PDB file of C-alpha atoms in Angstrom:
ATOM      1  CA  UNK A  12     -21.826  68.398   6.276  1.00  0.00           C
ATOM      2  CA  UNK A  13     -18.774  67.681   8.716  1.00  0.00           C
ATOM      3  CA  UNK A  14     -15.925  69.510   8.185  1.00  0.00           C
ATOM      4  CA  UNK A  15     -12.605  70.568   9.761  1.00  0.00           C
ATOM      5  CA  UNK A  16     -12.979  73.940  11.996  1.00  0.00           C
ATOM      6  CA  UNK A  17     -12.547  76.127  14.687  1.00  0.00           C
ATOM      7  CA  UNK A  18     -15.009  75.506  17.224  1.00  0.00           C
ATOM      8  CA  UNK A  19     -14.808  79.109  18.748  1.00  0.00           C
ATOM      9  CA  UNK A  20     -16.253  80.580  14.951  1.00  0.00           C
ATOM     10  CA  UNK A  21     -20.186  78.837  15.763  1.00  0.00           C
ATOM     11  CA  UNK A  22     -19.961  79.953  19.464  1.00  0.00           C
ATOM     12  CA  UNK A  23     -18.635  83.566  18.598  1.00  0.00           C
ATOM     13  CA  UNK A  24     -21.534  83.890  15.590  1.00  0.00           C
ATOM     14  CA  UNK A  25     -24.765  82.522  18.006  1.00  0.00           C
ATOM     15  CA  UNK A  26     -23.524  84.441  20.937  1.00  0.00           C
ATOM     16  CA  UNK A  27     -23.313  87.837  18.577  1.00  0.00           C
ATOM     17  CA  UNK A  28     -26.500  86.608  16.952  1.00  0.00           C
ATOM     18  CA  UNK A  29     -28.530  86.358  20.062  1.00  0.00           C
ATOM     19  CA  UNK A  30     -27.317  89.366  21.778  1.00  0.00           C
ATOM     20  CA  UNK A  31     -29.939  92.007  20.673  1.00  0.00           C
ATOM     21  CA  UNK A  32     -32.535  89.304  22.230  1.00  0.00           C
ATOM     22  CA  UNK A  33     -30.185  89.081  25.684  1.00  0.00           C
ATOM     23  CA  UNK A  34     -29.732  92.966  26.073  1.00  0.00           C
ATOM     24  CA  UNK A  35     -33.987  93.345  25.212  1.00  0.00           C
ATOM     25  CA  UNK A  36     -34.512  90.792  27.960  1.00  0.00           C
ATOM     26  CA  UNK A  37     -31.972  92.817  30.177  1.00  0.00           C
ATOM     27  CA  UNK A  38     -29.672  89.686  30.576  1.00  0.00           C
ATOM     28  CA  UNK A  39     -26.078  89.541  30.527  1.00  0.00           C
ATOM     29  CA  UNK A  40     -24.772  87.251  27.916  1.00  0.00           C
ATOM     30  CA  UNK A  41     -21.223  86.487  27.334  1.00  0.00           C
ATOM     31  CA  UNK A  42     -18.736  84.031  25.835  1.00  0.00           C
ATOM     32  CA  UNK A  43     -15.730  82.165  27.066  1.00  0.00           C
ATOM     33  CA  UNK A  44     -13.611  81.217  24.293  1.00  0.00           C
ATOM     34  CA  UNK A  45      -9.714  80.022  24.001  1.00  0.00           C
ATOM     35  CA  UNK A  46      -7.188  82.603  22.663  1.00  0.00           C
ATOM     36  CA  UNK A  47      -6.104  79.694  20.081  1.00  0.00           C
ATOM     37  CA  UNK A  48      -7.903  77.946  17.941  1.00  0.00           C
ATOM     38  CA  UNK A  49     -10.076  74.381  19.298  1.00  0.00           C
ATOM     39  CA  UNK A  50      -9.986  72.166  15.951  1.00  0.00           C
ATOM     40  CA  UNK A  51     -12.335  69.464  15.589  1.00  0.00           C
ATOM     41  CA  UNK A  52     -14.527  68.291  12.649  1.00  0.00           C
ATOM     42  CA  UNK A  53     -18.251  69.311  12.754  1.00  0.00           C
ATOM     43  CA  UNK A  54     -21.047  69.623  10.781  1.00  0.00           C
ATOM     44  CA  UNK A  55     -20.956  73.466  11.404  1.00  0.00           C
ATOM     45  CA  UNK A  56     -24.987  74.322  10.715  1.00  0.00           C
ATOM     46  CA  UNK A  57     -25.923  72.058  13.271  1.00  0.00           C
ATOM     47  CA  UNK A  58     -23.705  73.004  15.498  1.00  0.00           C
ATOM     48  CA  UNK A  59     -25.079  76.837  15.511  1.00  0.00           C
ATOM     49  CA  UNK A  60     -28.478  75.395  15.712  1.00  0.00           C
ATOM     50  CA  UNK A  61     -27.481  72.960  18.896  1.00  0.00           C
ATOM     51  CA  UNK A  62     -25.758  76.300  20.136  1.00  0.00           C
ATOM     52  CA  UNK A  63     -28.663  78.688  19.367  1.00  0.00           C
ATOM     53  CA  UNK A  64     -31.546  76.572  21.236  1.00  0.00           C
ATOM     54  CA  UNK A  65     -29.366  76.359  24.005  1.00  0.00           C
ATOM     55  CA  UNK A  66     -28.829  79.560  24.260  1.00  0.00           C
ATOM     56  CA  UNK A  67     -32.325  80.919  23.511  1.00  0.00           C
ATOM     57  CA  UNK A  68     -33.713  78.309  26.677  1.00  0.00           C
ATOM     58  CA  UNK A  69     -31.386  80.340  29.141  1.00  0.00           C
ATOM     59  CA  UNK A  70     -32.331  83.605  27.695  1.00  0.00           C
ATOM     60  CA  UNK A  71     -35.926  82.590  27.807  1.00  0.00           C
ATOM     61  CA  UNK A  72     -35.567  81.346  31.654  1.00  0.00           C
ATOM     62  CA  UNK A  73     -33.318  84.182  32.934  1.00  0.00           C
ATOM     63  CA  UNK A  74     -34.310  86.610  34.786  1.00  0.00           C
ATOM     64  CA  UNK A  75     -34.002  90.423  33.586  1.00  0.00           C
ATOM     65  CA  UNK A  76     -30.331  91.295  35.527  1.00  0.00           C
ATOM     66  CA  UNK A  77     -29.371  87.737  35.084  1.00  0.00           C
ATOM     67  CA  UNK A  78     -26.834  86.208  33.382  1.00  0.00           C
ATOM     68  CA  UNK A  79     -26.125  83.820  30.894  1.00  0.00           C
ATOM     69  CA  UNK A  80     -22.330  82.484  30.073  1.00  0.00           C
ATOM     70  CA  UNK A  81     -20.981  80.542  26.673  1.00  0.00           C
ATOM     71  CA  UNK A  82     -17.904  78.483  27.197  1.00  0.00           C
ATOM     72  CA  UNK A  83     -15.471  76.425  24.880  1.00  0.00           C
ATOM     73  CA  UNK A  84     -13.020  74.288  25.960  1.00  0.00           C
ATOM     74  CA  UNK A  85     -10.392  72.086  24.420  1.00  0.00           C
ATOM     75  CA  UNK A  86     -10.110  68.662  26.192  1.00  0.00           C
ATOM     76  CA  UNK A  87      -7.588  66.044  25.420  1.00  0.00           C
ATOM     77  CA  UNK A  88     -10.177  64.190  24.128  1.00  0.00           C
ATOM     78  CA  UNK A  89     -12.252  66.678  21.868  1.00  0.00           C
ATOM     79  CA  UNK A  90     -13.760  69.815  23.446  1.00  0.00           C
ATOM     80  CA  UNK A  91     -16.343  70.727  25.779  1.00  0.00           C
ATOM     81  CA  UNK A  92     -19.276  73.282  25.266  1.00  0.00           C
ATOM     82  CA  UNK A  93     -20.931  75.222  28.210  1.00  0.00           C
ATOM     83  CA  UNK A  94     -23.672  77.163  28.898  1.00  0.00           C
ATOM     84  CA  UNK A  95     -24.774  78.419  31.920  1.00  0.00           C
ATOM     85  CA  UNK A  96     -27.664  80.210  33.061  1.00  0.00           C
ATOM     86  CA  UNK A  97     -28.469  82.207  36.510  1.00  0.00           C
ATOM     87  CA  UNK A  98     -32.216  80.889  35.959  1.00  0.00           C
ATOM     88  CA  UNK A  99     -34.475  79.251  38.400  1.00  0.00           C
ATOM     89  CA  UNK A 100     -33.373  75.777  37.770  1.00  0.00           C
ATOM     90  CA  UNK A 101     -34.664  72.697  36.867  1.00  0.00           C
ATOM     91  CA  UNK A 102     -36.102  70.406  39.597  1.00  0.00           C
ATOM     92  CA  UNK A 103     -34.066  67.167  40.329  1.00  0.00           C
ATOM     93  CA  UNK A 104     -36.792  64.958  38.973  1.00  0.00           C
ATOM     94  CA  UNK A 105     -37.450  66.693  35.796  1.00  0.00           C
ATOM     95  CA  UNK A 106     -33.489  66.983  34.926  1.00  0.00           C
ATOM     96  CA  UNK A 107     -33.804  63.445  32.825  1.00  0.00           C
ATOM     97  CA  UNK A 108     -36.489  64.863  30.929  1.00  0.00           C
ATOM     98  CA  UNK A 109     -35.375  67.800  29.630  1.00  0.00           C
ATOM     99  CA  UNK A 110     -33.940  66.141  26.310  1.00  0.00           C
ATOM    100  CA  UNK A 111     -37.225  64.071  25.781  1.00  0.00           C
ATOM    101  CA  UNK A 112     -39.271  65.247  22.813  1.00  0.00           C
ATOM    102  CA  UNK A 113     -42.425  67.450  23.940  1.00  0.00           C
ATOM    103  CA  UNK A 114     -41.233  67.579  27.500  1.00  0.00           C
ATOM    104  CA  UNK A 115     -41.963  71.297  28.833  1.00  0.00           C
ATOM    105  CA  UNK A 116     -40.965  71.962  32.879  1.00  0.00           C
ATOM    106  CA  UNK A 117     -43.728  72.304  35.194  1.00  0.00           C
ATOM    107  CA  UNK A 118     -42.613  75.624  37.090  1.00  0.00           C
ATOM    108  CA  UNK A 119     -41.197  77.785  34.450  1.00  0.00           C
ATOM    109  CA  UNK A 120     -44.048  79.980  33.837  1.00  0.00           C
ATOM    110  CA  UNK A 121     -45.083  82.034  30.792  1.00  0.00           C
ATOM    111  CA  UNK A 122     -41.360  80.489  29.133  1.00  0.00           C
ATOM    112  CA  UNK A 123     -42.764  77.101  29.364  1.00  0.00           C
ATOM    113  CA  UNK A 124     -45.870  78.340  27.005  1.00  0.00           C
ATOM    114  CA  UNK A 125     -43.510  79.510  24.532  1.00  0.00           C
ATOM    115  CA  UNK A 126     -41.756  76.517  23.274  1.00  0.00           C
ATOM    116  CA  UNK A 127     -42.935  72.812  21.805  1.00  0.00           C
ATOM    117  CA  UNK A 128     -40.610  71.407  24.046  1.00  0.00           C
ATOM    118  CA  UNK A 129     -38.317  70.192  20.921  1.00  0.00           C
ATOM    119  CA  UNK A 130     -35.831  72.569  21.454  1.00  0.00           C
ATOM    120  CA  UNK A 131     -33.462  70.081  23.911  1.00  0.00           C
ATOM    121  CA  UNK A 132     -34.411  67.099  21.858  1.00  0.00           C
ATOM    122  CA  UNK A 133     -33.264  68.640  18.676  1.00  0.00           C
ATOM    123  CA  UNK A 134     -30.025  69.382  20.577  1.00  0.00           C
ATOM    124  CA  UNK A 135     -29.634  65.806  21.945  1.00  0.00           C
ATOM    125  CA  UNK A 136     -29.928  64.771  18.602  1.00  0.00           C
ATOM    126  CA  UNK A 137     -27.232  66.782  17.264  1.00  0.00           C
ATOM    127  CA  UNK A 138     -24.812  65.602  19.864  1.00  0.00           C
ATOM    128  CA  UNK A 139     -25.292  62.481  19.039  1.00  0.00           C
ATOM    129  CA  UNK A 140     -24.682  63.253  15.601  1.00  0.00           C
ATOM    130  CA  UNK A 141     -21.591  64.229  16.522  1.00  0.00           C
ATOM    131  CA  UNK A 142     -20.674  60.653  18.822  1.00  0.00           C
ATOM    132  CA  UNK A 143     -20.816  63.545  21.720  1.00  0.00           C
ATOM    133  CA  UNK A 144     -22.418  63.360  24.976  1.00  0.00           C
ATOM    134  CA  UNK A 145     -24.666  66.129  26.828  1.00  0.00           C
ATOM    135  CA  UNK A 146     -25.843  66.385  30.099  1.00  0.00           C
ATOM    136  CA  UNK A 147     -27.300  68.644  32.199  1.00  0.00           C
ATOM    137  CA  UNK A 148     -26.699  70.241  36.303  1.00  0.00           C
ATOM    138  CA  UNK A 149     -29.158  72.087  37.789  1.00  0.00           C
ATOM    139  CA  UNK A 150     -29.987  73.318  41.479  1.00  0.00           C
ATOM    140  CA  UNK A 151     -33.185  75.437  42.090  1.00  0.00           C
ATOM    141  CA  UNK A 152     -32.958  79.113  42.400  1.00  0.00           C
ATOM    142  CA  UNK A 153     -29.429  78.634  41.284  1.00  0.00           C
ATOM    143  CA  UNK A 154     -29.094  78.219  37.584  1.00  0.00           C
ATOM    144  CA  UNK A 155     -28.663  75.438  34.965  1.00  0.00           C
ATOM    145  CA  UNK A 156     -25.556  74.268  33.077  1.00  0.00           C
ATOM    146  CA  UNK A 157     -25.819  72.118  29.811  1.00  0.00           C
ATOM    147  CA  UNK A 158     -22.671  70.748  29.085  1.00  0.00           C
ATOM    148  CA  UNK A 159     -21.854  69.107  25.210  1.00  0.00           C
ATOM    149  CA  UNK A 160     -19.017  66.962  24.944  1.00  0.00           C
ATOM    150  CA  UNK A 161     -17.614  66.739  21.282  1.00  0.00           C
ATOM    151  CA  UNK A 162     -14.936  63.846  20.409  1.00  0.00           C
ATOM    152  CA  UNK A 163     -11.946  64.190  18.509  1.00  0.00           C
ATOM    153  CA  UNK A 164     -12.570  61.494  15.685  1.00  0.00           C
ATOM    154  CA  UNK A 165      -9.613  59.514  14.525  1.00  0.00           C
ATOM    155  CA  UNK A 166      -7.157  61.337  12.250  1.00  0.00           C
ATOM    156  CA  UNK A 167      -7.521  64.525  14.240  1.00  0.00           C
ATOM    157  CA  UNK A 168      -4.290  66.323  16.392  1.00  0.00           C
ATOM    158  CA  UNK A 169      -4.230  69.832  17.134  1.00  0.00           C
TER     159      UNK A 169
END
């Protein structure tokens, strides 16, 4: 169901929506979001859903006092979607993984017993749903950052 929207309404909803979980898991979680309106067309279900696994993986991985950041951008292009976690990373050789269907991490701990290891593949698919790209930067002991990149389709200004 694509429609024509403001990007910032999914991000503002899952970030409000998950932030009971965030404060019981003693995380910081907070959103970066444009003072004006980012206008694309998106299928605006699946975009909360892409949002909301996202976001639960970094709350799941982040340590209590940690912190976990949502960020929208407009790009000349389409927009960009951020979310950063102050986790423990994700080793260099599991990084291509991460979006493959049952892949779980091998040093996450008691998170990596909690999930199917769908969550990222459900997001990859959603992306690509969307002709969008994700990818993913990690260093260990440092954090991860999942980056989506949503196109503006033809027939779109802002």
């Amino acid at each position: 169901d694509v429609r024509w929207g403001d990007l910032r309404d999914p991000v503002r909803s899952v970030v409000e929506a998950q932030a009971e979980m965030a404060e019981q898991r003693g995380v910081s979680l907070v959103s970066e979001v444009p003072t004006s309106p980012v206008m694309l067309r998106f299928d605006r279900e699946r975009v909360v859903q892409l949002l909301t696994n996202l976001v639960g993986n970094a709350l799941k991985f982040t340590e209590r006092g940690g912190e976990v950041v949502v960020s929208l951008s407009e790009a000349p292009d389409g927009a960009e979607l951020e979310v950063r976690d102050s986790g423990p990373g994700i080793p260099a050789a599991e990084q291509p993984l991460v979006f493959d269907r049952f892949f779980r991490g091998t040093n996450v701990g008691e998170a990596r017993a909690s999930g199917s290891g769908l969550g990222l593949a459900i997001v990859r698919s959603i992306v690509e749903m969307h002709s969008g790209t994700i990818s993913v930067s990690s260093s260990l002991g440092e954090g991860s950052t999942f980056t989506v990149r949503l196109p503006r389709t033809d027939g779109e200004g802002s």
